Structures are given as C-alpha cells and as structure tokens.
PDB file of C-alpha atoms in Angstrom:
ATOM      1  CA  UNK S   1      26.752 -20.822 -10.811  1.00 47.00           C
ATOM      2  CA  UNK S   2      28.245 -17.393  -9.274  1.00 40.00           C
ATOM      3  CA  UNK S   3      27.405 -18.795  -6.204  1.00 39.00           C
ATOM      4  CA  UNK S   4      28.972 -22.366  -6.496  1.00 44.00           C
ATOM      5  CA  UNK S   5      31.875 -20.775  -7.293  1.00 46.00           C
ATOM      6  CA  UNK S   6      32.238 -18.751  -4.436  1.00 40.00           C
ATOM      7  CA  UNK S   7      31.414 -21.324  -1.995  1.00 44.00           C
ATOM      8  CA  UNK S   8      34.488 -23.079  -3.553  1.00 49.00           C
ATOM      9  CA  UNK S   9      36.509 -20.751  -3.399  1.00 49.00           C
ATOM     10  CA  UNK S  10      35.576 -20.144   0.048  1.00 48.00           C
ATOM     11  CA  UNK S  11      36.243 -23.778   0.918  1.00 55.00           C
ATOM     12  CA  UNK S  12      39.427 -23.945  -0.878  1.00 55.00           C
ATOM     13  CA  UNK S  13      40.703 -20.919   0.783  1.00 71.00           C
ATOM     14  CA  UNK S  14      40.054 -22.637   4.086  1.00 79.00           C
ATOM     15  CA  UNK S  15      43.516 -23.471   4.683  1.00 92.00           C
ATOM     16  CA  UNK S  16      42.843 -25.347   8.360  1.00 94.00           C
ATOM     17  CA  UNK S  17      40.574 -27.843   6.047  1.00 94.00           C
ATOM     18  CA  UNK S  18      42.100 -28.594   3.516  1.00 95.00           C
ATOM     19  CA  UNK S  19      45.973 -28.827   5.128  1.00 96.00           C
ATOM     20  CA  UNK S  20      44.522 -31.200   7.890  1.00 96.00           C
ATOM     21  CA  UNK S  21      42.787 -33.174   4.531  1.00 97.00           C
ATOM     22  CA  UNK S  22      46.282 -33.394   2.993  1.00 97.00           C
ATOM     23  CA  UNK S  23      48.219 -34.508   6.606  1.00 97.00           C
ATOM     24  CA  UNK S  24      45.713 -36.841   7.540  1.00 97.00           C
ATOM     25  CA  UNK S  25      46.067 -38.516   3.450  1.00 97.00           C
ATOM     26  CA  UNK S  26      49.819 -38.716   4.204  1.00 97.00           C
ATOM     27  CA  UNK S  27      48.931 -40.269   7.684  1.00 96.00           C
ATOM     28  CA  UNK S  28      47.148 -42.751   6.236  1.00 97.00           C
ATOM     29  CA  UNK S  29      49.190 -43.685   3.197  1.00 96.00           C
ATOM     30  CA  UNK S  30      49.922 -47.063   3.761  1.00 96.00           C
ATOM     31  CA  UNK S  31      46.464 -47.488   3.434  1.00 96.00           C
ATOM     32  CA  UNK S  32      45.717 -45.629   0.499  1.00 97.00           C
ATOM     33  CA  UNK S  33      48.990 -46.577  -1.525  1.00 98.00           C
ATOM     34  CA  UNK S  34      47.994 -48.934  -4.482  1.00 98.00           C
ATOM     35  CA  UNK S  35      44.484 -49.003  -3.324  1.00 98.00           C
ATOM     36  CA  UNK S  36      41.037 -47.331  -4.807  1.00 98.00           C
ATOM     37  CA  UNK S  37      40.084 -44.827  -2.872  1.00 98.00           C
ATOM     38  CA  UNK S  38      36.308 -43.270  -3.413  1.00 98.00           C
ATOM     39  CA  UNK S  39      35.260 -39.357  -3.043  1.00 98.00           C
ATOM     40  CA  UNK S  40      32.149 -38.551  -1.966  1.00 98.00           C
ATOM     41  CA  UNK S  41      31.128 -34.775  -3.108  1.00 97.00           C
ATOM     42  CA  UNK S  42      34.572 -34.166  -4.728  1.00 97.00           C
ATOM     43  CA  UNK S  43      34.020 -30.696  -5.457  1.00 95.00           C
ATOM     44  CA  UNK S  44      36.992 -28.974  -7.371  1.00 94.00           C
ATOM     45  CA  UNK S  45      38.828 -32.944  -6.745  1.00 97.00           C
ATOM     46  CA  UNK S  46      41.622 -31.236  -5.116  1.00 96.00           C
ATOM     47  CA  UNK S  47      41.267 -34.339  -2.140  1.00 97.00           C
ATOM     48  CA  UNK S  48      41.121 -36.778  -4.964  1.00 98.00           C
ATOM     49  CA  UNK S  49      44.392 -35.454  -6.532  1.00 98.00           C
ATOM     50  CA  UNK S  50      45.933 -35.548  -2.596  1.00 98.00           C
ATOM     51  CA  UNK S  51      44.861 -39.653  -2.647  1.00 98.00           C
ATOM     52  CA  UNK S  52      46.629 -40.212  -6.215  1.00 98.00           C
ATOM     53  CA  UNK S  53      49.712 -38.333  -4.970  1.00 97.00           C
ATOM     54  CA  UNK S  54      49.403 -40.512  -1.975  1.00 98.00           C
ATOM     55  CA  UNK S  55      50.064 -43.472  -4.307  1.00 98.00           C
ATOM     56  CA  UNK S  56      46.046 -44.861  -4.986  1.00 98.00           C
ATOM     57  CA  UNK S  57      45.564 -47.182  -8.206  1.00 98.00           C
ATOM     58  CA  UNK S  58      42.382 -45.534  -9.124  1.00 98.00           C
ATOM     59  CA  UNK S  59      40.008 -42.668  -7.375  1.00 98.00           C
ATOM     60  CA  UNK S  60      36.139 -42.841  -8.437  1.00 98.00           C
ATOM     61  CA  UNK S  61      35.905 -38.395  -7.397  1.00 98.00           C
ATOM     62  CA  UNK S  62      32.053 -38.066  -7.228  1.00 98.00           C
ATOM     63  CA  UNK S  63      29.867 -34.780  -6.924  1.00 97.00           C
ATOM     64  CA  UNK S  64      26.340 -34.062  -7.911  1.00 96.00           C
ATOM     65  CA  UNK S  65      27.055 -30.480  -9.881  1.00 95.00           C
ATOM     66  CA  UNK S  66      28.268 -28.966 -12.413  1.00 94.00           C
ATOM     67  CA  UNK S  67      31.857 -28.505 -10.540  1.00 94.00           C
ATOM     68  CA  UNK S  68      32.783 -31.842 -11.328  1.00 96.00           C
ATOM     69  CA  UNK S  69      32.810 -30.351 -14.694  1.00 96.00           C
ATOM     70  CA  UNK S  70      35.490 -28.327 -13.290  1.00 95.00           C
ATOM     71  CA  UNK S  71      37.211 -31.218 -11.096  1.00 96.00           C
ATOM     72  CA  UNK S  72      37.343 -32.971 -14.479  1.00 97.00           C
ATOM     73  CA  UNK S  73      39.388 -29.972 -15.728  1.00 97.00           C
ATOM     74  CA  UNK S  74      41.425 -29.634 -12.693  1.00 96.00           C
ATOM     75  CA  UNK S  75      42.626 -33.598 -12.900  1.00 97.00           C
ATOM     76  CA  UNK S  76      43.643 -33.394 -16.396  1.00 97.00           C
ATOM     77  CA  UNK S  77      45.432 -30.529 -16.143  1.00 97.00           C
ATOM     78  CA  UNK S  78      47.457 -32.324 -13.076  1.00 97.00           C
ATOM     79  CA  UNK S  79      47.839 -35.296 -15.681  1.00 97.00           C
ATOM     80  CA  UNK S  80      46.430 -37.704 -13.364  1.00 97.00           C
ATOM     81  CA  UNK S  81      43.105 -38.914 -15.613  1.00 97.00           C
ATOM     82  CA  UNK S  82      44.472 -42.077 -16.396  1.00 97.00           C
ATOM     83  CA  UNK S  83      44.037 -42.680 -11.902  1.00 98.00           C
ATOM     84  CA  UNK S  84      41.498 -40.595 -10.894  1.00 98.00           C
ATOM     85  CA  UNK S  85      37.669 -40.691 -13.075  1.00 98.00           C
ATOM     86  CA  UNK S  86      35.150 -38.058 -12.248  1.00 98.00           C
ATOM     87  CA  UNK S  87      31.619 -38.989 -12.526  1.00 98.00           C
ATOM     88  CA  UNK S  88      29.179 -36.661 -12.347  1.00 97.00           C
ATOM     89  CA  UNK S  89      26.095 -37.582 -10.343  1.00 97.00           C
ATOM     90  CA  UNK S  90      24.976 -38.540  -6.893  1.00 96.00           C
ATOM     91  CA  UNK S  91      26.698 -41.014  -4.997  1.00 97.00           C
ATOM     92  CA  UNK S  92      23.321 -42.729  -4.756  1.00 96.00           C
ATOM     93  CA  UNK S  93      23.298 -43.237  -8.805  1.00 97.00           C
ATOM     94  CA  UNK S  94      26.614 -43.491  -9.694  1.00 97.00           C
ATOM     95  CA  UNK S  95      27.981 -47.029 -11.055  1.00 94.00           C
ATOM     96  CA  UNK S  96      31.315 -47.772  -9.612  1.00 95.00           C
ATOM     97  CA  UNK S  97      33.186 -51.265 -10.621  1.00 89.00           C
ATOM     98  CA  UNK S  98      33.500 -53.095  -7.916  1.00 94.00           C
ATOM     99  CA  UNK S  99      33.946 -51.850  -3.941  1.00 98.00           C
ATOM    100  CA  UNK S 100      36.798 -49.533  -2.591  1.00 98.00           C
ATOM    101  CA  UNK S 101      39.496 -49.881   0.426  1.00 98.00           C
ATOM    102  CA  UNK S 102      38.859 -45.994   1.206  1.00 98.00           C
ATOM    103  CA  UNK S 103      36.235 -43.264   1.218  1.00 98.00           C
ATOM    104  CA  UNK S 104      37.308 -39.858   1.848  1.00 98.00           C
ATOM    105  CA  UNK S 105      34.856 -37.088   1.732  1.00 98.00           C
ATOM    106  CA  UNK S 106      34.625 -33.279   3.410  1.00 97.00           C
ATOM    107  CA  UNK S 107      30.702 -33.759   4.268  1.00 98.00           C
ATOM    108  CA  UNK S 108      30.679 -31.591   7.183  1.00 97.00           C
ATOM    109  CA  UNK S 109      27.839 -29.549   7.249  1.00 95.00           C
ATOM    110  CA  UNK S 110      27.753 -26.018   9.348  1.00 95.00           C
ATOM    111  CA  UNK S 111      26.710 -27.340  12.565  1.00 96.00           C
ATOM    112  CA  UNK S 112      28.240 -30.627  11.553  1.00 97.00           C
ATOM    113  CA  UNK S 113      24.731 -31.853  10.376  1.00 95.00           C
ATOM    114  CA  UNK S 114      23.060 -28.879   8.388  1.00 93.00           C
ATOM    115  CA  UNK S 115      23.019 -29.662   4.434  1.00 90.00           C
ATOM    116  CA  UNK S 116      25.847 -32.218   5.604  1.00 94.00           C
ATOM    117  CA  UNK S 117      26.328 -35.243   2.713  1.00 96.00           C
ATOM    118  CA  UNK S 118      26.494 -37.672   5.793  1.00 97.00           C
ATOM    119  CA  UNK S 119      23.557 -39.484   4.246  1.00 96.00           C
ATOM    120  CA  UNK S 120      25.635 -39.845   0.981  1.00 97.00           C
ATOM    121  CA  UNK S 121      28.902 -40.853   2.410  1.00 98.00           C
ATOM    122  CA  UNK S 122      26.844 -43.726   4.813  1.00 98.00           C
ATOM    123  CA  UNK S 123      25.242 -45.590   1.072  1.00 98.00           C
ATOM    124  CA  UNK S 124      28.568 -45.290  -0.209  1.00 98.00           C
ATOM    125  CA  UNK S 125      30.255 -47.005   2.721  1.00 98.00           C
ATOM    126  CA  UNK S 126      27.275 -49.552   3.278  1.00 98.00           C
ATOM    127  CA  UNK S 127      27.320 -50.138  -0.840  1.00 98.00           C
ATOM    128  CA  UNK S 128      30.975 -50.025  -1.568  1.00 98.00           C
ATOM    129  CA  UNK S 129      33.284 -50.191   1.190  1.00 98.00           C
ATOM    130  CA  UNK S 130      35.408 -53.172   1.849  1.00 97.00           C
ATOM    131  CA  UNK S 131      35.656 -54.852   5.297  1.00 96.00           C
ATOM    132  CA  UNK S 132      38.076 -53.025   7.436  1.00 95.00           C
ATOM    133  CA  UNK S 133      38.061 -50.040   5.028  1.00 97.00           C
ATOM    134  CA  UNK S 134      39.456 -46.555   5.823  1.00 98.00           C
ATOM    135  CA  UNK S 135      36.944 -43.882   6.348  1.00 98.00           C
ATOM    136  CA  UNK S 136      38.105 -40.338   6.304  1.00 98.00           C
ATOM    137  CA  UNK S 137      37.700 -38.838   8.740  1.00 98.00           C
ATOM    138  CA  UNK S 138      36.872 -41.286  10.854  1.00 97.00           C
ATOM    139  CA  UNK S 139      34.850 -39.398  13.870  1.00 97.00           C
ATOM    140  CA  UNK S 140      32.869 -36.668  14.596  1.00 98.00           C
ATOM    141  CA  UNK S 141      31.246 -34.727  17.751  1.00 98.00           C
ATOM    142  CA  UNK S 142      28.613 -31.830  17.658  1.00 98.00           C
ATOM    143  CA  UNK S 143      29.396 -29.693  20.910  1.00 98.00           C
ATOM    144  CA  UNK S 144      26.689 -26.631  22.163  1.00 98.00           C
ATOM    145  CA  UNK S 145      26.907 -24.248  24.644  1.00 98.00           C
ATOM    146  CA  UNK S 146      25.578 -21.185  25.881  1.00 98.00           C
ATOM    147  CA  UNK S 147      27.069 -18.021  25.163  1.00 97.00           C
ATOM    148  CA  UNK S 148      27.203 -13.971  25.417  1.00 96.00           C
ATOM    149  CA  UNK S 149      27.680 -11.901  22.810  1.00 92.00           C
ATOM    150  CA  UNK S 150      26.633  -8.098  23.518  1.00 89.00           C
ATOM    151  CA  UNK S 151      27.878  -6.072  21.011  1.00 83.00           C
ATOM    152  CA  UNK S 152      27.123  -8.948  17.932  1.00 79.00           C
ATOM    153  CA  UNK S 153      23.958  -9.222  19.496  1.00 75.00           C
ATOM    154  CA  UNK S 154      23.561  -5.467  18.752  1.00 72.00           C
ATOM    155  CA  UNK S 155      24.090  -5.389  15.135  1.00 72.00           C
ATOM    156  CA  UNK S 156      22.426  -8.197  14.028  1.00 67.00           C
ATOM    157  CA  UNK S 157      19.295  -8.195  16.734  1.00 64.00           C
ATOM    158  CA  UNK S 158      18.512  -4.927  18.109  1.00 62.00           C
ATOM    159  CA  UNK S 159      19.193  -3.610  14.430  1.00 65.00           C
ATOM    160  CA  UNK S 160      15.644  -5.671  13.877  1.00 63.00           C
ATOM    161  CA  UNK S 161      13.910  -3.465  16.870  1.00 63.00           C
ATOM    162  CA  UNK S 162      13.349  -0.644  14.867  1.00 59.00           C
ATOM    163  CA  UNK S 163      13.069  -0.553  10.928  1.00 61.00           C
ATOM    164  CA  UNK S 164      11.987   2.649  10.388  1.00 60.00           C
ATOM    165  CA  UNK S 165       9.553   2.765  13.470  1.00 58.00           C
ATOM    166  CA  UNK S 166       8.599  -0.876  12.985  1.00 57.00           C
ATOM    167  CA  UNK S 167       9.581  -4.027  14.896  1.00 56.00           C
ATOM    168  CA  UNK S 168      10.607  -6.772  12.075  1.00 52.00           C
ATOM    169  CA  UNK S 169      12.231  -8.484  15.247  1.00 57.00           C
ATOM    170  CA  UNK S 170      11.362 -12.126  14.250  1.00 57.00           C
ATOM    171  CA  UNK S 171      12.821 -11.838  10.933  1.00 53.00           C
ATOM    172  CA  UNK S 172      16.489 -12.066  13.445  1.00 57.00           C
ATOM    173  CA  UNK S 173      15.162 -15.508  14.700  1.00 60.00           C
ATOM    174  CA  UNK S 174      13.853 -17.819  12.154  1.00 66.00           C
ATOM    175  CA  UNK S 175      17.108 -19.038  11.163  1.00 79.00           C
ATOM    176  CA  UNK S 176      20.419 -19.696  13.172  1.00 88.00           C
ATOM    177  CA  UNK S 177      23.446 -16.953  12.813  1.00 89.00           C
ATOM    178  CA  UNK S 178      26.903 -17.881  11.682  1.00 92.00           C
ATOM    179  CA  UNK S 179      29.707 -16.455  12.880  1.00 93.00           C
ATOM    180  CA  UNK S 180      33.212 -16.327  14.496  1.00 94.00           C
ATOM    181  CA  UNK S 181      33.153 -16.102  18.883  1.00 95.00           C
ATOM    182  CA  UNK S 182      35.869 -16.027  21.109  1.00 96.00           C
ATOM    183  CA  UNK S 183      36.508 -18.817  24.083  1.00 96.00           C
ATOM    184  CA  UNK S 184      35.819 -15.252  26.074  1.00 96.00           C
ATOM    185  CA  UNK S 185      32.364 -15.787  24.885  1.00 97.00           C
ATOM    186  CA  UNK S 186      31.451 -19.102  25.730  1.00 98.00           C
ATOM    187  CA  UNK S 187      29.334 -18.609  29.244  1.00 98.00           C
ATOM    188  CA  UNK S 188      30.064 -22.714  30.043  1.00 98.00           C
ATOM    189  CA  UNK S 189      32.124 -26.004  29.552  1.00 98.00           C
ATOM    190  CA  UNK S 190      30.837 -27.454  26.193  1.00 98.00           C
ATOM    191  CA  UNK S 191      28.473 -30.096  26.287  1.00 98.00           C
ATOM    192  CA  UNK S 192      28.417 -32.846  23.606  1.00 98.00           C
ATOM    193  CA  UNK S 193      25.647 -33.291  21.578  1.00 98.00           C
ATOM    194  CA  UNK S 194      25.968 -36.193  19.329  1.00 98.00           C
ATOM    195  CA  UNK S 195      29.395 -38.517  19.147  1.00 98.00           C
ATOM    196  CA  UNK S 196      29.392 -39.942  14.595  1.00 97.00           C
ATOM    197  CA  UNK S 197      31.478 -43.056  14.384  1.00 97.00           C
ATOM    198  CA  UNK S 198      31.345 -42.940  10.076  1.00 97.00           C
ATOM    199  CA  UNK S 199      32.090 -47.178  10.587  1.00 97.00           C
ATOM    200  CA  UNK S 200      28.708 -47.766  12.293  1.00 97.00           C
ATOM    201  CA  UNK S 201      26.712 -44.712  12.258  1.00 97.00           C
ATOM    202  CA  UNK S 202      23.264 -45.336  10.464  1.00 97.00           C
ATOM    203  CA  UNK S 203      21.019 -43.113   8.619  1.00 95.00           C
ATOM    204  CA  UNK S 204      17.653 -43.141  10.965  1.00 96.00           C
ATOM    205  CA  UNK S 205      20.138 -42.191  13.770  1.00 96.00           C
ATOM    206  CA  UNK S 206      20.699 -39.083  11.392  1.00 94.00           C
ATOM    207  CA  UNK S 207      16.692 -38.049  11.422  1.00 95.00           C
ATOM    208  CA  UNK S 208      16.210 -36.939  15.157  1.00 96.00           C
ATOM    209  CA  UNK S 209      19.379 -36.024  17.556  1.00 97.00           C
ATOM    210  CA  UNK S 210      18.250 -35.111  20.953  1.00 97.00           C
ATOM    211  CA  UNK S 211      20.587 -34.113  23.872  1.00 98.00           C
ATOM    212  CA  UNK S 212      19.691 -33.211  27.416  1.00 98.00           C
ATOM    213  CA  UNK S 213      21.698 -30.872  29.172  1.00 98.00           C
ATOM    214  CA  UNK S 214      23.264 -29.365  32.360  1.00 98.00           C
ATOM    215  CA  UNK S 215      25.653 -26.465  32.778  1.00 98.00           C
ATOM    216  CA  UNK S 216      27.355 -24.503  34.917  1.00 98.00           C
ATOM    217  CA  UNK S 217      28.204 -20.522  33.756  1.00 98.00           C
ATOM    218  CA  UNK S 218      31.749 -19.592  34.559  1.00 97.00           C
ATOM    219  CA  UNK S 219      30.815 -15.917  34.919  1.00 97.00           C
ATOM    220  CA  UNK S 220      27.736 -13.316  35.819  1.00 98.00           C
ATOM    221  CA  UNK S 221      26.846 -12.351  31.902  1.00 97.00           C
ATOM    222  CA  UNK S 222      23.780 -11.521  30.063  1.00 96.00           C
ATOM    223  CA  UNK S 223      23.177 -15.082  27.817  1.00 96.00           C
ATOM    224  CA  UNK S 224      22.282 -14.519  24.311  1.00 94.00           C
ATOM    225  CA  UNK S 225      22.048 -17.354  22.855  1.00 94.00           C
ATOM    226  CA  UNK S 226      23.377 -20.814  22.372  1.00 97.00           C
ATOM    227  CA  UNK S 227      26.882 -21.551  20.402  1.00 97.00           C
ATOM    228  CA  UNK S 228      27.520 -24.914  18.542  1.00 98.00           C
ATOM    229  CA  UNK S 229      30.604 -26.120  16.481  1.00 98.00           C
ATOM    230  CA  UNK S 230      32.023 -29.547  15.520  1.00 98.00           C
ATOM    231  CA  UNK S 231      35.704 -31.428  15.042  1.00 98.00           C
ATOM    232  CA  UNK S 232      36.258 -34.212  13.256  1.00 98.00           C
ATOM    233  CA  UNK S 233      38.995 -37.031  13.379  1.00 97.00           C
ATOM    234  CA  UNK S 234      41.084 -39.169  10.982  1.00 97.00           C
ATOM    235  CA  UNK S 235      41.526 -42.183  12.806  1.00 95.00           C
ATOM    236  CA  UNK S 236      41.245 -45.783  11.827  1.00 84.00           C
ATOM    237  CA  UNK S 237      39.013 -48.368  11.907  1.00 71.00           C
ATOM    238  CA  UNK S 238      37.392 -48.797  15.671  1.00 58.00           C
ATOM    239  CA  UNK S 239      38.640 -52.478  16.768  1.00 57.00           C
ATOM    240  CA  UNK S 240      36.315 -54.975  18.313  1.00 44.00           C
ATOM    241  CA  UNK S 241      37.182 -58.304  21.012  1.00 40.00           C
ATOM    242  CA  UNK S 242      36.315 -61.228  18.322  1.00 38.00           C
ATOM    243  CA  UNK S 243      34.861 -62.812  21.618  1.00 39.00           C
ATOM    244  CA  UNK S 244      32.064 -59.821  21.855  1.00 39.00           C
ATOM    245  CA  UNK S 245      29.463 -58.593  19.430  1.00 40.00           C
ATOM    246  CA  UNK S 246      29.600 -55.335  20.602  1.00 42.00           C
ATOM    247  CA  UNK S 247      32.466 -52.754  19.202  1.00 40.00           C
ATOM    248  CA  UNK S 248      35.396 -51.977  21.871  1.00 38.00           C
ATOM    249  CA  UNK S 249      34.859 -48.211  23.293  1.00 43.00           C
ATOM    250  CA  UNK S 250      36.887 -46.200  20.908  1.00 48.00           C
ATOM    251  CA  UNK S 251      39.261 -43.391  22.922  1.00 49.00           C
ATOM    252  CA  UNK S 252      41.111 -41.296  20.619  1.00 57.00           C
ATOM    253  CA  UNK S 253      44.668 -42.194  19.801  1.00 57.00           C
ATOM    254  CA  UNK S 254      47.711 -39.741  20.638  1.00 58.00           C
ATOM    255  CA  UNK S 255      48.389 -39.181  17.383  1.00 67.00           C
ATOM    256  CA  UNK S 256      45.109 -38.440  16.141  1.00 79.00           C
ATOM    257  CA  UNK S 257      45.256 -36.224  13.450  1.00 93.00           C
ATOM    258  CA  UNK S 258      41.841 -33.612  14.732  1.00 96.00           C
ATOM    259  CA  UNK S 259      39.939 -30.559  12.157  1.00 97.00           C
ATOM    260  CA  UNK S 260      38.381 -28.000  15.030  1.00 97.00           C
ATOM    261  CA  UNK S 261      36.088 -25.953  14.470  1.00 97.00           C
ATOM    262  CA  UNK S 262      35.407 -24.703  18.168  1.00 98.00           C
ATOM    263  CA  UNK S 263      35.227 -21.070  19.325  1.00 97.00           C
ATOM    264  CA  UNK S 264      38.877 -20.013  19.749  1.00 94.00           C
ATOM    265  CA  UNK S 265      40.918 -22.041  17.380  1.00 96.00           C
ATOM    266  CA  UNK S 266      42.050 -21.863  13.854  1.00 95.00           C
ATOM    267  CA  UNK S 267      39.590 -20.190  11.391  1.00 94.00           C
ATOM    268  CA  UNK S 268      37.386 -22.132   9.221  1.00 96.00           C
ATOM    269  CA  UNK S 269      34.596 -21.351   6.740  1.00 94.00           C
ATOM    270  CA  UNK S 270      32.594 -23.703   9.132  1.00 96.00           C
ATOM    271  CA  UNK S 271      32.639 -20.133  11.521  1.00 96.00           C
ATOM    272  CA  UNK S 272      30.315 -21.494  14.573  1.00 97.00           C
ATOM    273  CA  UNK S 273      26.644 -21.606  14.048  1.00 96.00           C
ATOM    274  CA  UNK S 274      24.859 -19.146  17.002  1.00 95.00           C
ATOM    275  CA  UNK S 275      20.878 -19.551  17.749  1.00 93.00           C
ATOM    276  CA  UNK S 276      20.170 -16.317  19.609  1.00 90.00           C
ATOM    277  CA  UNK S 277      16.966 -15.505  22.268  1.00 88.00           C
ATOM    278  CA  UNK S 278      14.409 -13.097  21.158  1.00 82.00           C
ATOM    279  CA  UNK S 279      15.658 -11.411  24.816  1.00 85.00           C
ATOM    280  CA  UNK S 280      19.613 -11.773  27.103  1.00 91.00           C
ATOM    281  CA  UNK S 281      18.810 -13.543  30.669  1.00 94.00           C
ATOM    282  CA  UNK S 282      20.889 -12.724  32.958  1.00 96.00           C
ATOM    283  CA  UNK S 283      22.861 -15.741  34.322  1.00 97.00           C
ATOM    284  CA  UNK S 284      25.085 -15.747  37.725  1.00 97.00           C
ATOM    285  CA  UNK S 285      28.324 -16.948  38.063  1.00 97.00           C
ATOM    286  CA  UNK S 286      28.086 -20.933  38.921  1.00 97.00           C
ATOM    287  CA  UNK S 287      23.930 -20.724  38.326  1.00 97.00           C
ATOM    288  CA  UNK S 288      22.709 -23.756  36.316  1.00 97.00           C
ATOM    289  CA  UNK S 289      21.649 -23.879  32.991  1.00 97.00           C
ATOM    290  CA  UNK S 290      19.072 -26.511  32.102  1.00 97.00           C
ATOM    291  CA  UNK S 291      17.473 -27.708  28.966  1.00 97.00           C
ATOM    292  CA  UNK S 292      17.066 -30.252  25.993  1.00 98.00           C
ATOM    293  CA  UNK S 293      17.935 -29.619  22.172  1.00 97.00           C
ATOM    294  CA  UNK S 294      16.678 -31.384  19.475  1.00 97.00           C
ATOM    295  CA  UNK S 295      17.554 -31.141  16.021  1.00 96.00           C
ATOM    296  CA  UNK S 296      15.610 -33.210  13.402  1.00 96.00           C
ATOM    297  CA  UNK S 297      15.862 -33.127   9.445  1.00 93.00           C
ATOM    298  CA  UNK S 298      13.350 -31.604   7.797  1.00 90.00           C
ATOM    299  CA  UNK S 299      10.226 -33.680   6.579  1.00 84.00           C
ATOM    300  CA  UNK S 300      11.114 -31.617   2.781  1.00 82.00           C
ATOM    301  CA  UNK S 301      14.527 -31.789   2.256  1.00 84.00           C
ATOM    302  CA  UNK S 302      16.513 -34.341   4.597  1.00 81.00           C
ATOM    303  CA  UNK S 303      19.734 -32.114   4.134  1.00 83.00           C
ATOM    304  CA  UNK S 304      17.591 -29.104   6.454  1.00 87.00           C
ATOM    305  CA  UNK S 305      17.069 -28.937   9.887  1.00 91.00           C
ATOM    306  CA  UNK S 306      14.186 -27.637  12.210  1.00 92.00           C
ATOM    307  CA  UNK S 307      15.890 -26.761  15.628  1.00 93.00           C
ATOM    308  CA  UNK S 308      14.440 -26.980  18.576  1.00 93.00           C
ATOM    309  CA  UNK S 309      15.642 -25.870  21.892  1.00 93.00           C
ATOM    310  CA  UNK S 310      14.172 -25.600  25.898  1.00 93.00           C
ATOM    311  CA  UNK S 311      16.523 -24.156  28.709  1.00 91.00           C
ATOM    312  CA  UNK S 312      15.434 -22.777  32.199  1.00 88.00           C
TER     313      UNK S 312
END
C-alpha cells in the first residue's frame, strides 16, 4: 500500500503529464460537455475530475486497485459525487449502464508498453465506446535509438564487475534501467518501433512487436546500449473515406497536443528506458548500426515484456 501511494504521488507530481491531459480535455471540451466519459485506470480520479469540470454529464472512474477508495474520497471532497461514479474493479469486470462518448486513460507504461493498460483501453473501446467517440490519448509512437552514456554506465554497470571480488555483472543486465538521458547521449536519429492508433489497434498486435533498424551514428563514441521512449497525441478520431474500406492515412494536426518522453524534453516520471550491453562497442562517425528489436508479452503476465535485441 505504501508503494502504491508512492507511485501515485510520483505521477501526480508529474507536471508535464497532468497539465497535458488537462489541456487536452479542455481542447476537446465540445466533445465532452454533456457527454458520458469512461476513465480507465482512474487512480486518484484527477482526470475524471477534469472531465467533470469540462462539463461531462457522467464520468465512470474505474480502477482495479485500492486507490479507487481514495478516488471516491477525492470526488466527494470536490462535490462531484453526483456526476462521477467510482468503480473498484477491472474494466473487464465492472458493469456500466449504456455506451460512453469518451474514453480517457493514462494507460502508458515504461517503454510505452511495459506494465501498460492499453489492453484494457482496447476492451473498453470495443465494449462501450459509441461509433465516432473520442479516445484520449488517441495515438502513441514508441521510439528507440543507440546511446552513449559513459558516466552512468560506469556507475550502474561497472560496479557489478567487482563486488567484494566477485563478478556479478550479469545482475546488471537482467532488467532495463529507467533513467533520464539528454539529447547529447543519443547517437542517431530515433527509429520508430511501433505506431499505435488507439481507435484501431487490436490486442493481437500487442502480443509481439518486431522492428528492423538501420541507423547511422552522428559521432564517434562508445555505444553502451539502446534507449526507448514514446510520444502520445491527443487528437480526434481519424476520418475515413466512405468509398474506401481503408482508413485515410493520418497526419498530425498543427494544433495537436503531444506528451513526449524524449531525451531532452521536459522531465516526466516515465523518463527513458535503457537496455545496456555487457560491454561497450566503439562506433565511428557515420558508421551504420544495423539490427532488429522484438518486444514480446510474457506468457505468465501479459503486462510484462521480453526484449530481444540484435545488432551489428
């Protein structure tokens, strides 16, 4: 419970995250006012309250953890119990009366998909969202790039090479590291791993994501591993051509709100996710780094991922 409260505090103190969601809800107020909203994974209920303040007729705030009880207290303290209904349970299990006009969710996990709730958002979309309804955020893109990080590598990796005379470096590579890096640490232009359209993506697509990359180093430096980060956008549904069975290619509107976790952008609690190598690899300026990455859901728990990297 203490750990849950710590995470909640960490998220609420993420000013970039919270202000972007608030601005997105206000930007789409015309789609929210007088409508029914479903908040998937509501936490303390802050996004539900933003929607109610934007004029939502009814908000269903759903969370499977005990934090739902705290959300209920927050809703009551803000005199919104007549419009916000807090439901303690998985969105896959709760009962909602009728369809909803809007789904809002802060579903993103580290590295976008690790411990994410995107599967629950997809379920809610297919079960309750009216045709033409709004999903916030609407789109997401996962990126990766090779990085050089000598100081941190020495601290977090070299330490394990000699622990009281024992080489335990394997411990350093069992899991990725969540850290903050700058643009100066990134060796190449970013590579797009996965583009997520929340209006159309399926659960099947999340089971395994594979991408091939061919990147050119912008400097001579030791390559210590790869970093992953993501952007999410808050747009309306993509329009389709009635005479075509295929959606029209989406282009980002000029006024699109974007929440970015990229290196060098304002800090968020997601930071960046780094996968370190056992040993650094020296690369030259303009040298090509070629390879592939596969992210696979764990069979034991589909919110966890196995990462397989190949590079040359």
